[in-house]
Amino acid sequence: MAKEIAGLIKLQIKGGAANPSPPVGPALGSKGINIMEFCKQFNARTQDKAGKVLPVVITYYTDKSFDFIVKTPPVAIQLLEVSKAKGGSAEPNRKKVAEITWDQVKQIAEDKMVDLNCFELDAAMKMVAGTARSMGIAVKGNFPGNN
């Protein structure tokens, strides 16, 4: 018989660095989930992505057990890594903080494709470019896809 789902928790945690301190401890402890067990499993599963911010969706059940899905890093974080910028622009329409190429946009779109709600790479690239634009990161050149 299937377990009854009690709820979902969404967190963003650095890979391999989950510990019982906030935000992980209070979020899980208030639901009655074993915090140390989650931290051990999460750190074991994300050793290869150490230091990167990873979204995680935790499904917890009425019997206090849990499952979790680790997703790919957010597009904004990947854009900052690729562009080597410290952060987004306060005025993205006026002040640009960095420039990236369409090849870099394509690479991020391919990596993030499983978590995006689109079916074609061109659409994913446009979504990534839109995020870059809203952060004040310019994309060099013309869109390479079929317009």
Protein backbone atom coordinates (compact mmCIF):
# COMPACT_ATOMS: atom_id res chain seq x y z
CA MET A 1 0.00 0.00 0.00
CA ALA A 2 1.26 3.50 -0.89
CA LYS A 3 2.28 5.90 1.85
CA GLU A 4 0.10 8.92 2.47
CA ILE A 5 1.86 12.19 1.60
CA ALA A 6 1.72 14.77 4.38
CA GLY A 7 3.36 17.59 2.40
CA LEU A 8 6.28 19.06 0.44
CA ILE A 9 9.20 21.24 1.49
CA LYS A 10 11.31 23.16 -1.04
CA LEU A 11 14.79 24.30 0.00
CA GLN A 12 17.97 25.53 -1.67
CA ILE A 13 21.08 24.03 -0.06
CA LYS A 14 24.74 24.03 -1.09
CA GLY A 15 25.77 20.59 -2.35
CA GLY A 16 27.48 18.43 0.25
CA ALA A 17 26.91 21.07 2.95
CA ALA A 18 23.56 20.25 4.54
CA ASN A 19 23.64 20.58 8.33
CA PRO A 20 20.99 20.83 11.09
CA SER A 21 21.39 24.61 11.43
CA PRO A 22 18.94 27.02 9.74
CA PRO A 23 17.39 26.86 7.17
CA VAL A 24 17.44 23.03 7.06
CA GLY A 25 16.89 22.21 10.75
CA PRO A 26 13.83 24.37 11.48
CA ALA A 27 12.15 23.52 8.15
CA LEU A 28 12.44 19.76 8.72
CA GLY A 29 12.14 19.72 12.51
CA SER A 30 8.77 21.48 12.50
CA LYS A 31 7.42 18.65 10.29
CA GLY A 32 8.86 15.90 12.50
CA ILE A 33 11.40 14.69 9.94
CA ASN A 34 14.72 13.17 11.08
CA ILE A 35 17.09 16.06 10.32
CA MET A 36 20.37 14.14 10.63
CA GLU A 37 19.13 11.35 8.36
CA PHE A 38 18.20 13.89 5.66
CA CYS A 39 21.56 15.68 6.00
CA LYS A 40 23.51 12.41 5.64
CA GLN A 41 21.54 11.30 2.56
CA PHE A 42 21.65 14.74 0.91
CA ASN A 43 25.40 15.16 1.47
CA ALA A 44 26.10 11.65 0.15
CA ARG A 45 24.01 12.28 -2.97
CA THR A 46 25.53 15.70 -3.71
CA GLN A 47 29.24 15.13 -3.03
CA ASP A 48 30.10 15.65 -6.71
CA LYS A 49 28.35 19.06 -6.76
CA ALA A 50 29.98 20.42 -3.61
CA GLY A 51 29.56 24.16 -3.12
CA LYS A 52 26.87 24.64 -5.78
CA VAL A 53 23.43 25.81 -4.67
CA LEU A 54 20.97 22.98 -5.38
CA PRO A 55 17.18 23.15 -5.10
CA VAL A 56 15.72 20.13 -3.30
CA VAL A 57 12.07 19.07 -3.05
CA ILE A 58 11.40 16.97 0.04
CA THR A 59 8.22 14.88 0.13
CA TYR A 60 7.38 13.84 3.67
CA TYR A 61 4.80 11.24 4.65
CA THR A 62 2.43 10.77 7.60
CA ASP A 63 4.73 8.10 9.09
CA LYS A 64 7.56 10.75 9.27
CA SER A 65 9.56 9.13 6.46
CA PHE A 66 10.68 11.20 3.47
CA ASP A 67 11.94 11.16 -0.12
CA PHE A 68 13.72 13.98 -1.88
CA ILE A 69 14.59 15.06 -5.41
CA VAL A 70 17.70 17.13 -6.08
CA LYS A 71 17.32 19.46 -9.06
CA THR A 72 19.90 21.26 -11.20
CA PRO A 73 21.31 24.60 -9.96
CA PRO A 74 19.16 27.68 -10.69
CA VAL A 75 19.78 29.46 -14.01
CA ALA A 76 20.73 32.70 -12.22
CA ILE A 77 23.50 30.92 -10.27
CA GLN A 78 24.81 29.24 -13.45
CA LEU A 79 24.80 32.59 -15.28
CA LEU A 80 26.84 34.21 -12.50
CA GLU A 81 29.35 31.32 -12.62
CA VAL A 82 29.73 31.53 -16.42
CA SER A 83 29.95 35.33 -16.55
CA LYS A 84 32.19 35.56 -13.46
CA ALA A 85 30.02 38.43 -12.18
CA LYS A 86 29.61 39.01 -8.44
CA GLY A 87 25.86 39.61 -8.70
CA GLY A 88 23.09 40.95 -10.88
CA SER A 89 22.68 44.60 -11.84
CA ALA A 90 20.54 46.96 -9.75
CA GLU A 91 19.40 48.57 -13.03
CA PRO A 92 19.51 45.73 -15.58
CA ASN A 93 18.03 47.86 -18.39
CA ARG A 94 20.76 50.54 -18.02
CA LYS A 95 23.83 48.97 -16.41
CA LYS A 96 25.18 45.67 -17.71
CA VAL A 97 27.44 43.72 -15.35
CA ALA A 98 28.75 41.10 -17.80
CA GLU A 99 28.51 39.58 -21.28
CA ILE A 100 28.03 35.95 -22.31
CA THR A 101 27.79 34.20 -25.68
CA TRP A 102 24.95 32.19 -27.17
CA ASP A 103 27.12 29.07 -26.85
CA GLN A 104 27.24 29.59 -23.08
CA VAL A 105 23.47 30.17 -23.04
CA LYS A 106 23.00 26.92 -24.99
CA GLN A 107 25.21 25.01 -22.53
CA ILE A 108 23.18 26.28 -19.54
CA ALA A 109 19.88 25.54 -21.35
CA GLU A 110 20.96 21.94 -22.09
CA ASP A 111 21.95 21.44 -18.44
CA LYS A 112 18.72 22.94 -17.08
CA MET A 113 16.38 21.43 -19.74
CA VAL A 114 15.07 18.66 -17.43
CA ASP A 115 13.73 21.21 -14.92
CA LEU A 116 12.34 23.76 -17.39
CA ASN A 117 8.78 23.68 -18.68
CA CYS A 118 9.64 23.65 -22.38
CA PHE A 119 10.25 20.93 -24.93
CA GLU A 120 12.68 22.49 -27.42
CA LEU A 121 16.23 23.70 -26.88
CA ASP A 122 15.45 27.02 -28.64
CA ALA A 123 12.70 27.77 -26.11
CA ALA A 124 15.02 26.85 -23.22
CA MET A 125 17.72 29.13 -24.63
CA LYS A 126 15.23 32.02 -24.82
CA MET A 127 14.25 31.42 -21.18
CA VAL A 128 17.91 31.46 -20.08
CA ALA A 129 18.56 34.60 -22.17
CA GLY A 130 15.56 36.28 -20.54
CA THR A 131 16.93 35.49 -17.09
CA ALA A 132 20.31 36.89 -18.15
CA ARG A 133 18.64 40.06 -19.45
CA SER A 134 16.74 40.57 -16.19
CA MET A 135 20.03 40.21 -14.26
CA GLY A 136 21.85 42.78 -16.38
CA ILE A 137 23.95 40.25 -18.30
CA ALA A 138 24.14 40.97 -22.03
CA VAL A 139 24.07 38.13 -24.57
CA LYS A 140 26.44 38.80 -27.51
CA GLY A 141 25.32 38.28 -31.08
CA ASN A 142 22.03 37.23 -32.65
CA PHE A 143 19.89 34.26 -31.59
CA PRO A 144 21.31 31.25 -33.48
CA GLY A 145 18.07 29.23 -33.60
CA ASN A 146 15.35 29.26 -36.24
CA ASN A 147 13.41 32.48 -35.62
